[in-house]
Amino acid sequence: MSSSPSTDIVSQLYANDAGLHDGNAASGFTESLNWDRALIEAEVPETAVSLPPMAAIFGGLAMPTFVYAKPRLPVAQASAMAAVDRSFLKNQVFWVLIISSTIQAFANFLPAIYLPSFANDLKLNTTSGTLALALMNATSVPGFIIIGGMSDMFDLRVPISVSTIGSALAILLVWGFTANLTPLLFFACLYGFFSSGFSVLWSRFIGVISTEDPRLHSILMCLFVSSRGLGNILSGPLSTELMRHSPFYDHVSYGYGVKGYGSLILFAGLCMLASTAAITYPYFAGKTIDIDVPLSTISRLARRDGRERS
């Protein structure tokens, strides 16, 4: 519930190096999830009533930080502004970036979902999949910070390429040729680092699309988050079908030949490569398309996304 306004405030306060600060915020969020997961796994077996007290404690610890969460623009000035400009919907740059983000989301969560079962099908010990996920989450922290910082120092196309191509190569060349624990853990580290940074670039995407209205940041951020949710939802049934009808099973070696994972690995890697199309956004600058979407539709999507995130 507080993540969206927090992102807005960070973007207002640190306009020149928003990527680095967004990366720091995202890494903190990811690290807190790791600790939450560890605490829950430690407490839940003992008592089922431990979750409400934990939620109350974490909420109480976060409340003092709200005192310092102040936007750069005064509330009175923000409320006096005119209606939100919808012209970004005609901006071809917006559609290139939102479609690329959706394609990236098709593959983004698949390794984390299937690594435990993949490790089990490789006949590794029961802790191998958990260890791989832990390393993936751990290496995502520097990934957030470094790729976010790169977006401040270099042309936006550089961190986009690093994140998407790095993730694709990790999937296709490391996960696809994994046969034991060592390359599996190496893949988890590589993928956690490269894939995590893509979502940090959303603030920079928004800056490319529009920098005039600060309130537009919230709407665009909700749309990018929704695009990731859409890709995540659709990738579920797609990945299931790919696992069932993999032509690689028993025909190739290494990870590609483990049950139905060959098609899944190829699909995830190609989606990551396809999302590199985001680097073409400068070629669409200044170009528009003829589209008319009511503002109520955008507001409804933003409200629905806000409820899902809360």
mmCIF file of C-alpha atoms in Angstrom:
data_model
loop_
_atom_site.group_PDB
_atom_site.id
_atom_site.type_symbol
_atom_site.label_atom_id
_atom_site.label_comp_id
_atom_site.label_asym_id
_atom_site.label_seq_id
_atom_site.Cartn_x
_atom_site.Cartn_y
_atom_site.Cartn_z
ATOM 1 C CA MET A 1 0.000 0.000 0.000
ATOM 2 C CA SER A 2 2.863 2.361 0.756
ATOM 3 C CA SER A 3 5.215 1.256 -2.040
ATOM 4 C CA SER A 4 3.590 3.312 -4.817
ATOM 5 C CA PRO A 5 3.579 6.691 -2.995
ATOM 6 C CA SER A 6 7.072 5.941 -1.713
ATOM 7 C CA THR A 7 8.285 5.473 -5.289
ATOM 8 C CA ASP A 8 6.675 8.794 -6.251
ATOM 9 C CA ILE A 9 8.434 10.598 -3.411
ATOM 10 C CA VAL A 10 11.812 9.062 -4.301
ATOM 11 C CA SER A 11 11.386 10.138 -7.924
ATOM 12 C CA GLN A 12 10.542 13.700 -6.857
ATOM 13 C CA LEU A 13 13.385 14.057 -4.347
ATOM 14 C CA TYR A 14 16.102 12.379 -6.416
ATOM 15 C CA ALA A 15 15.233 13.276 -9.982
ATOM 16 C CA ASN A 16 18.855 13.192 -11.167
ATOM 17 C CA ASP A 17 19.767 9.827 -9.642
ATOM 18 C CA ALA A 18 16.380 8.179 -9.215
ATOM 19 C CA GLY A 19 17.670 4.882 -10.599
ATOM 20 C CA LEU A 20 20.196 4.397 -7.806
ATOM 21 C CA HIS A 21 17.728 5.339 -5.078
ATOM 22 C CA ASP A 22 14.980 3.173 -6.580
ATOM 23 C CA GLY A 23 17.482 0.327 -6.614
ATOM 24 C CA ASN A 24 18.295 0.907 -2.950
ATOM 25 C CA ALA A 25 14.604 0.912 -2.068
ATOM 26 C CA ALA A 26 13.916 -2.240 -4.086
ATOM 27 C CA SER A 27 16.899 -4.044 -2.564
ATOM 28 C CA GLY A 28 15.659 -3.179 0.914
ATOM 29 C CA PHE A 29 12.215 -4.496 0.056
ATOM 30 C CA THR A 30 13.674 -7.735 -1.303
ATOM 31 C CA GLU A 31 15.910 -8.207 1.719
ATOM 32 C CA SER A 32 12.963 -7.662 4.055
ATOM 33 C CA LEU A 33 11.039 -10.359 2.171
ATOM 34 C CA ASN A 34 13.930 -12.756 2.712
ATOM 35 C CA TRP A 35 13.923 -12.087 6.447
ATOM 36 C CA ASP A 36 10.122 -12.290 6.602
ATOM 37 C CA ARG A 37 10.201 -15.661 4.870
ATOM 38 C CA ALA A 38 12.858 -16.955 7.249
ATOM 39 C CA LEU A 39 10.982 -15.750 10.329
ATOM 40 C CA ILE A 40 7.667 -17.154 9.116
ATOM 41 C CA GLU A 41 9.211 -20.543 8.382
ATOM 42 C CA ALA A 42 10.716 -20.519 11.866
ATOM 43 C CA GLU A 43 7.557 -19.439 13.696
ATOM 44 C CA VAL A 44 4.634 -21.003 11.826
ATOM 45 C CA PRO A 45 5.424 -24.617 12.766
ATOM 46 C CA GLU A 46 5.269 -23.638 16.435
ATOM 47 C CA THR A 47 2.122 -21.547 16.499
ATOM 48 C CA ALA A 48 -0.357 -20.298 13.936
ATOM 49 C CA VAL A 49 -1.020 -17.089 15.875
ATOM 50 C CA SER A 50 2.502 -15.756 15.395
ATOM 51 C CA LEU A 51 1.721 -14.068 12.075
ATOM 52 C CA PRO A 52 -0.574 -11.265 13.396
ATOM 53 C CA PRO A 53 1.945 -10.176 16.061
ATOM 54 C CA MET A 54 4.713 -10.205 13.454
ATOM 55 C CA ALA A 55 2.611 -8.035 11.119
ATOM 56 C CA ALA A 56 1.883 -5.610 13.978
ATOM 57 C CA ILE A 57 5.576 -5.394 14.893
ATOM 58 C CA PHE A 58 6.701 -4.746 11.319
ATOM 59 C CA GLY A 59 3.953 -2.145 10.852
ATOM 60 C CA GLY A 60 4.953 -0.404 14.060
ATOM 61 C CA LEU A 61 8.607 -0.325 13.011
ATOM 62 C CA ALA A 62 7.672 1.258 9.669
ATOM 63 C CA MET A 63 5.377 3.968 11.042
ATOM 64 C CA PRO A 64 8.128 6.358 12.301
ATOM 65 C CA THR A 65 9.535 6.561 8.770
ATOM 66 C CA PHE A 66 6.285 8.143 7.517
ATOM 67 C CA VAL A 67 7.274 11.375 9.274
ATOM 68 C CA TYR A 68 10.100 11.841 6.769
ATOM 69 C CA ALA A 69 8.080 10.738 3.720
ATOM 70 C CA LYS A 70 7.255 14.159 2.352
ATOM 71 C CA PRO A 71 6.844 14.988 -1.359
ATOM 72 C CA ARG A 72 8.914 17.724 -2.939
ATOM 73 C CA LEU A 73 5.806 19.497 -4.268
ATOM 74 C CA PRO A 74 3.459 21.085 -1.691
ATOM 75 C CA VAL A 75 0.046 19.441 -1.384
ATOM 76 C CA ALA A 76 -1.764 22.695 -2.173
ATOM 77 C CA GLN A 77 0.235 23.132 -5.359
ATOM 78 C CA ALA A 78 -0.430 19.543 -6.436
ATOM 79 C CA SER A 79 -4.172 19.858 -5.819
ATOM 80 C CA ALA A 80 -4.385 23.026 -7.902
ATOM 81 C CA MET A 81 -3.030 21.361 -11.009
ATOM 82 C CA ALA A 82 -5.145 20.673 -14.067
ATOM 83 C CA ALA A 83 -6.419 17.252 -15.121
ATOM 84 C CA VAL A 84 -3.878 14.575 -15.951
ATOM 85 C CA ASP A 85 -2.741 14.656 -19.556
ATOM 86 C CA ARG A 86 -3.691 11.482 -21.447
ATOM 87 C CA SER A 87 -1.516 12.156 -24.455
ATOM 88 C CA PHE A 88 1.027 9.566 -23.317
ATOM 89 C CA LEU A 89 -1.362 6.908 -24.642
ATOM 90 C CA LYS A 90 -0.643 8.176 -28.165
ATOM 91 C CA ASN A 91 3.096 8.130 -27.569
ATOM 92 C CA GLN A 92 4.711 5.217 -29.393
ATOM 93 C CA VAL A 93 7.566 5.215 -26.879
ATOM 94 C CA PHE A 94 5.062 4.297 -24.151
ATOM 95 C CA TRP A 95 3.791 1.298 -26.095
ATOM 96 C CA VAL A 96 7.295 0.067 -26.952
ATOM 97 C CA LEU A 97 8.321 0.157 -23.293
ATOM 98 C CA ILE A 98 5.091 -1.279 -21.863
ATOM 99 C CA ILE A 99 5.023 -4.153 -24.361
ATOM 100 C CA SER A 100 8.704 -4.919 -23.713
ATOM 101 C CA SER A 101 8.014 -4.893 -19.977
ATOM 102 C CA THR A 102 5.127 -7.334 -20.448
ATOM 103 C CA ILE A 103 7.265 -9.686 -22.541
ATOM 104 C CA GLN A 104 10.001 -9.571 -19.891
ATOM 105 C CA ALA A 105 7.396 -10.449 -17.254
ATOM 106 C CA PHE A 106 6.481 -13.631 -19.150
ATOM 107 C CA ALA A 107 9.894 -15.029 -18.207
ATOM 108 C CA ASN A 108 10.799 -13.081 -15.094
ATOM 109 C CA PHE A 109 9.299 -15.373 -12.457
ATOM 110 C CA LEU A 110 9.658 -18.746 -14.203
ATOM 111 C CA PRO A 111 13.142 -19.651 -12.869
ATOM 112 C CA ALA A 112 12.160 -18.874 -9.281
ATOM 113 C CA ILE A 113 8.991 -20.961 -9.653
ATOM 114 C CA TYR A 114 10.605 -24.002 -11.261
ATOM 115 C CA LEU A 115 14.088 -24.137 -9.726
ATOM 116 C CA PRO A 116 13.052 -26.255 -6.703
ATOM 117 C CA SER A 117 11.297 -28.874 -8.868
ATOM 118 C CA PHE A 118 14.150 -28.718 -11.403
ATOM 119 C CA ALA A 119 16.666 -29.472 -8.647
ATOM 120 C CA ASN A 120 14.486 -32.348 -7.498
ATOM 121 C CA ASP A 121 14.290 -33.783 -11.023
ATOM 122 C CA LEU A 122 18.087 -33.589 -11.248
ATOM 123 C CA LYS A 123 18.115 -35.933 -8.223
ATOM 124 C CA LEU A 124 19.844 -33.323 -6.063
ATOM 125 C CA ASN A 125 19.307 -33.223 -2.308
ATOM 126 C CA THR A 126 16.205 -31.545 -0.897
ATOM 127 C CA THR A 127 17.993 -28.359 0.164
ATOM 128 C CA SER A 128 19.496 -27.614 -3.267
ATOM 129 C CA GLY A 129 16.419 -25.854 -4.631
ATOM 130 C CA THR A 130 16.029 -23.786 -1.457
ATOM 131 C CA LEU A 131 19.695 -22.818 -1.581
ATOM 132 C CA ALA A 132 19.392 -21.784 -5.228
ATOM 133 C CA LEU A 133 16.393 -19.560 -4.447
ATOM 134 C CA ALA A 134 18.221 -18.016 -1.496
ATOM 135 C CA LEU A 135 21.194 -17.160 -3.710
ATOM 136 C CA MET A 136 18.881 -15.749 -6.377
ATOM 137 C CA ASN A 137 17.249 -13.449 -3.838
ATOM 138 C CA ALA A 138 20.592 -12.471 -2.314
ATOM 139 C CA THR A 139 22.212 -11.536 -5.629
ATOM 140 C CA SER A 140 19.138 -9.531 -6.641
ATOM 141 C CA VAL A 141 20.097 -6.938 -4.019
ATOM 142 C CA PRO A 142 23.322 -5.781 -5.762
ATOM 143 C CA GLY A 143 21.493 -6.198 -9.072
ATOM 144 C CA PHE A 144 18.900 -3.624 -8.059
ATOM 145 C CA ILE A 145 21.531 -1.150 -6.920
ATOM 146 C CA ILE A 146 24.080 -1.556 -9.728
ATOM 147 C CA ILE A 147 21.644 -1.641 -12.654
ATOM 148 C CA GLY A 148 19.655 1.210 -11.107
ATOM 149 C CA GLY A 149 22.878 3.212 -10.742
ATOM 150 C CA MET A 150 23.814 2.449 -14.342
ATOM 151 C CA SER A 151 20.578 4.075 -15.494
ATOM 152 C CA ASP A 152 21.786 7.317 -13.894
ATOM 153 C CA MET A 153 25.281 7.217 -15.379
ATOM 154 C CA PHE A 154 24.733 5.801 -18.865
ATOM 155 C CA ASP A 155 22.260 5.935 -21.699
ATOM 156 C CA LEU A 156 19.112 4.057 -20.691
ATOM 157 C CA ARG A 157 19.708 1.505 -23.432
ATOM 158 C CA VAL A 158 22.840 0.271 -21.638
ATOM 159 C CA PRO A 159 21.161 -0.994 -18.426
ATOM 160 C CA ILE A 160 18.232 -2.354 -20.467
ATOM 161 C CA SER A 161 20.660 -4.429 -22.536
ATOM 162 C CA VAL A 162 22.657 -5.535 -19.496
ATOM 163 C CA SER A 163 19.527 -6.729 -17.691
ATOM 164 C CA THR A 164 17.720 -8.439 -20.565
ATOM 165 C CA ILE A 165 20.675 -9.922 -22.456
ATOM 166 C CA GLY A 166 22.399 -10.959 -19.235
ATOM 167 C CA SER A 167 19.232 -12.730 -18.083
ATOM 168 C CA ALA A 168 18.751 -14.402 -21.475
ATOM 169 C CA LEU A 169 22.319 -15.711 -21.605
ATOM 170 C CA ALA A 170 22.076 -16.978 -18.038
ATOM 171 C CA ILE A 171 18.902 -18.915 -18.911
ATOM 172 C CA LEU A 172 19.945 -20.277 -22.286
ATOM 173 C CA LEU A 173 23.627 -21.009 -21.651
ATOM 174 C CA VAL A 174 23.784 -21.797 -17.935
ATOM 175 C CA TRP A 175 20.381 -23.119 -16.861
ATOM 176 C CA GLY A 176 19.979 -24.947 -20.158
ATOM 177 C CA PHE A 177 23.292 -26.788 -19.670
ATOM 178 C CA THR A 178 22.930 -27.476 -15.963
ATOM 179 C CA ALA A 179 23.477 -31.077 -14.900
ATOM 180 C CA ASN A 180 24.559 -30.786 -11.247
ATOM 181 C CA LEU A 181 24.516 -28.449 -8.271
ATOM 182 C CA THR A 182 27.421 -26.134 -9.166
ATOM 183 C CA PRO A 183 26.036 -24.703 -12.449
ATOM 184 C CA LEU A 184 22.577 -24.530 -10.859
ATOM 185 C CA LEU A 185 23.850 -22.262 -8.101
ATOM 186 C CA PHE A 186 25.894 -20.277 -10.613
ATOM 187 C CA PHE A 187 22.757 -19.724 -12.681
ATOM 188 C CA ALA A 188 20.799 -18.626 -9.617
ATOM 189 C CA CYS A 189 23.429 -15.979 -8.855
ATOM 190 C CA LEU A 190 23.608 -14.702 -12.433
ATOM 191 C CA TYR A 191 19.870 -14.600 -12.978
ATOM 192 C CA GLY A 192 19.150 -12.980 -9.634
ATOM 193 C CA PHE A 193 21.604 -10.203 -10.444
ATOM 194 C CA PHE A 194 20.576 -9.460 -14.030
ATOM 195 C CA SER A 195 16.803 -9.964 -13.964
ATOM 196 C CA SER A 196 16.129 -7.992 -10.798
ATOM 197 C CA GLY A 197 17.270 -4.669 -12.210
ATOM 198 C CA PHE A 198 14.691 -4.418 -14.990
ATOM 199 C CA SER A 199 11.864 -3.235 -12.726
ATOM 200 C CA VAL A 200 14.133 -0.521 -11.286
ATOM 201 C CA LEU A 201 14.298 0.991 -14.766
ATOM 202 C CA TRP A 202 10.572 1.756 -14.765
ATOM 203 C CA SER A 203 11.172 5.182 -13.221
ATOM 204 C CA ARG A 204 13.537 5.988 -16.074
ATOM 205 C CA PHE A 205 10.991 4.668 -18.566
ATOM 206 C CA ILE A 206 8.450 7.074 -17.093
ATOM 207 C CA GLY A 207 10.928 9.943 -17.398
ATOM 208 C CA VAL A 208 11.365 9.142 -21.085
ATOM 209 C CA ILE A 209 7.605 9.085 -21.645
ATOM 210 C CA SER A 210 6.708 12.243 -19.714
ATOM 211 C CA THR A 211 8.462 14.573 -17.269
ATOM 212 C CA GLU A 212 6.005 17.462 -17.121
ATOM 213 C CA ASP A 213 3.275 16.201 -14.769
ATOM 214 C CA PRO A 214 4.570 14.561 -11.551
ATOM 215 C CA ARG A 215 1.150 12.991 -10.920
ATOM 216 C CA LEU A 216 1.491 11.044 -14.159
ATOM 217 C CA HIS A 217 4.274 9.076 -12.488
ATOM 218 C CA SER A 218 1.746 7.214 -10.317
ATOM 219 C CA ILE A 219 -0.472 6.274 -13.251
ATOM 220 C CA LEU A 220 2.426 5.103 -15.399
ATOM 221 C CA MET A 221 3.990 3.168 -12.538
ATOM 222 C CA CYS A 222 0.681 1.374 -11.958
ATOM 223 C CA LEU A 223 0.529 0.501 -15.646
ATOM 224 C CA PHE A 224 4.054 -0.921 -15.626
ATOM 225 C CA VAL A 225 3.320 -2.924 -12.484
ATOM 226 C CA SER A 226 0.101 -4.165 -14.117
ATOM 227 C CA SER A 227 2.062 -5.215 -17.197
ATOM 228 C CA ARG A 228 4.301 -7.354 -14.996
ATOM 229 C CA GLY A 229 1.252 -8.853 -13.310
ATOM 230 C CA LEU A 230 -0.322 -9.612 -16.679
ATOM 231 C CA GLY A 231 2.808 -11.348 -17.944
ATOM 232 C CA ASN A 232 3.129 -13.286 -14.710
ATOM 233 C CA ILE A 233 -0.478 -14.509 -14.867
ATOM 234 C CA LEU A 234 -0.327 -15.534 -18.536
ATOM 235 C CA SER A 235 3.034 -17.259 -18.140
ATOM 236 C CA GLY A 236 1.478 -19.738 -15.691
ATOM 237 C CA PRO A 237 -0.724 -21.709 -18.118
ATOM 238 C CA LEU A 238 1.802 -21.210 -20.924
ATOM 239 C CA SER A 239 4.625 -22.720 -18.893
ATOM 240 C CA THR A 240 2.405 -25.645 -17.877
ATOM 241 C CA GLU A 241 1.651 -26.458 -21.510
ATOM 242 C CA LEU A 242 5.305 -26.103 -22.446
ATOM 243 C CA MET A 243 6.275 -28.564 -19.730
ATOM 244 C CA ARG A 244 3.719 -31.073 -20.993
ATOM 245 C CA HIS A 245 4.721 -30.922 -24.655
ATOM 246 C CA SER A 246 8.476 -30.502 -24.684
ATOM 247 C CA PRO A 247 10.145 -31.989 -27.780
ATOM 248 C CA PHE A 248 13.522 -32.034 -26.009
ATOM 249 C CA TYR A 249 12.681 -34.635 -23.364
ATOM 250 C CA ASP A 250 15.014 -37.658 -23.674
ATOM 251 C CA HIS A 251 16.436 -36.256 -26.920
ATOM 252 C CA VAL A 252 19.066 -33.841 -25.586
ATOM 253 C CA SER A 253 21.340 -33.687 -22.572
ATOM 254 C CA TYR A 254 21.732 -31.374 -19.601
ATOM 255 C CA GLY A 255 18.940 -29.082 -18.445
ATOM 256 C CA TYR A 256 17.248 -29.009 -21.828
ATOM 257 C CA GLY A 257 16.601 -32.734 -21.588
ATOM 258 C CA VAL A 258 15.245 -32.850 -18.021
ATOM 259 C CA LYS A 259 11.560 -33.777 -18.337
ATOM 260 C CA GLY A 260 9.733 -30.808 -19.905
ATOM 261 C CA TYR A 261 12.181 -28.091 -18.921
ATOM 262 C CA GLY A 262 13.752 -27.761 -22.371
ATOM 263 C CA SER A 263 10.805 -25.879 -23.850
ATOM 264 C CA LEU A 264 10.429 -23.837 -20.671
ATOM 265 C CA ILE A 265 14.073 -22.774 -20.684
ATOM 266 C CA LEU A 266 13.952 -21.877 -24.371
ATOM 267 C CA PHE A 267 10.731 -19.907 -23.909
ATOM 268 C CA ALA A 268 12.087 -17.942 -20.940
ATOM 269 C CA GLY A 269 15.351 -17.142 -22.694
ATOM 270 C CA LEU A 270 13.677 -15.999 -25.900
ATOM 271 C CA CYS A 271 11.249 -13.795 -23.950
ATOM 272 C CA MET A 272 14.182 -12.112 -22.254
ATOM 273 C CA LEU A 273 15.857 -11.571 -25.626
ATOM 274 C CA ALA A 274 12.620 -10.191 -27.103
ATOM 275 C CA SER A 275 12.264 -7.708 -24.243
ATOM 276 C CA THR A 276 15.554 -6.175 -25.376
ATOM 277 C CA ALA A 277 13.356 -4.440 -27.975
ATOM 278 C CA ALA A 278 12.944 -1.731 -25.346
ATOM 279 C CA ILE A 279 16.264 -0.284 -26.521
ATOM 280 C CA THR A 280 14.547 0.799 -29.765
ATOM 281 C CA TYR A 281 12.472 3.441 -27.962
ATOM 282 C CA PRO A 282 14.542 6.413 -29.275
ATOM 283 C CA TYR A 283 13.485 5.541 -32.829
ATOM 284 C CA PHE A 284 9.848 6.099 -31.843
ATOM 285 C CA ALA A 285 10.384 9.421 -30.080
ATOM 286 C CA GLY A 286 7.973 12.073 -31.323
ATOM 287 C CA LYS A 287 5.807 9.526 -33.144
ATOM 288 C CA THR A 288 2.183 9.087 -32.152
ATOM 289 C CA ILE A 289 -0.678 6.707 -32.852
ATOM 290 C CA ASP A 290 -4.366 7.459 -33.160
ATOM 291 C CA ILE A 291 -5.985 6.113 -30.008
ATOM 292 C CA ASP A 292 -8.628 7.434 -27.640
ATOM 293 C CA VAL A 293 -8.910 5.796 -24.212
ATOM 294 C CA PRO A 294 -11.142 7.468 -21.587
ATOM 295 C CA LEU A 295 -9.353 8.646 -18.463
ATOM 296 C CA SER A 296 -11.868 6.669 -16.395
ATOM 297 C CA THR A 297 -10.416 3.472 -17.867
ATOM 298 C CA ILE A 298 -6.904 4.429 -16.766
ATOM 299 C CA SER A 299 -8.152 5.439 -13.316
ATOM 300 C CA ARG A 300 -9.987 2.138 -12.958
ATOM 301 C CA LEU A 301 -6.821 0.198 -13.831
ATOM 302 C CA ALA A 302 -4.794 2.274 -11.372
ATOM 303 C CA ARG A 303 -7.315 1.704 -8.563
ATOM 304 C CA ARG A 304 -7.479 -2.037 -9.248
ATOM 305 C CA ASP A 305 -3.685 -2.272 -9.257
ATOM 306 C CA GLY A 306 -3.551 -0.328 -5.991
ATOM 307 C CA ARG A 307 -5.954 -2.784 -4.356
ATOM 308 C CA GLU A 308 -3.912 -5.755 -5.589
ATOM 309 C CA ARG A 309 -0.661 -4.278 -4.302
ATOM 310 C CA SER A 310 -2.225 -3.554 -0.895
#
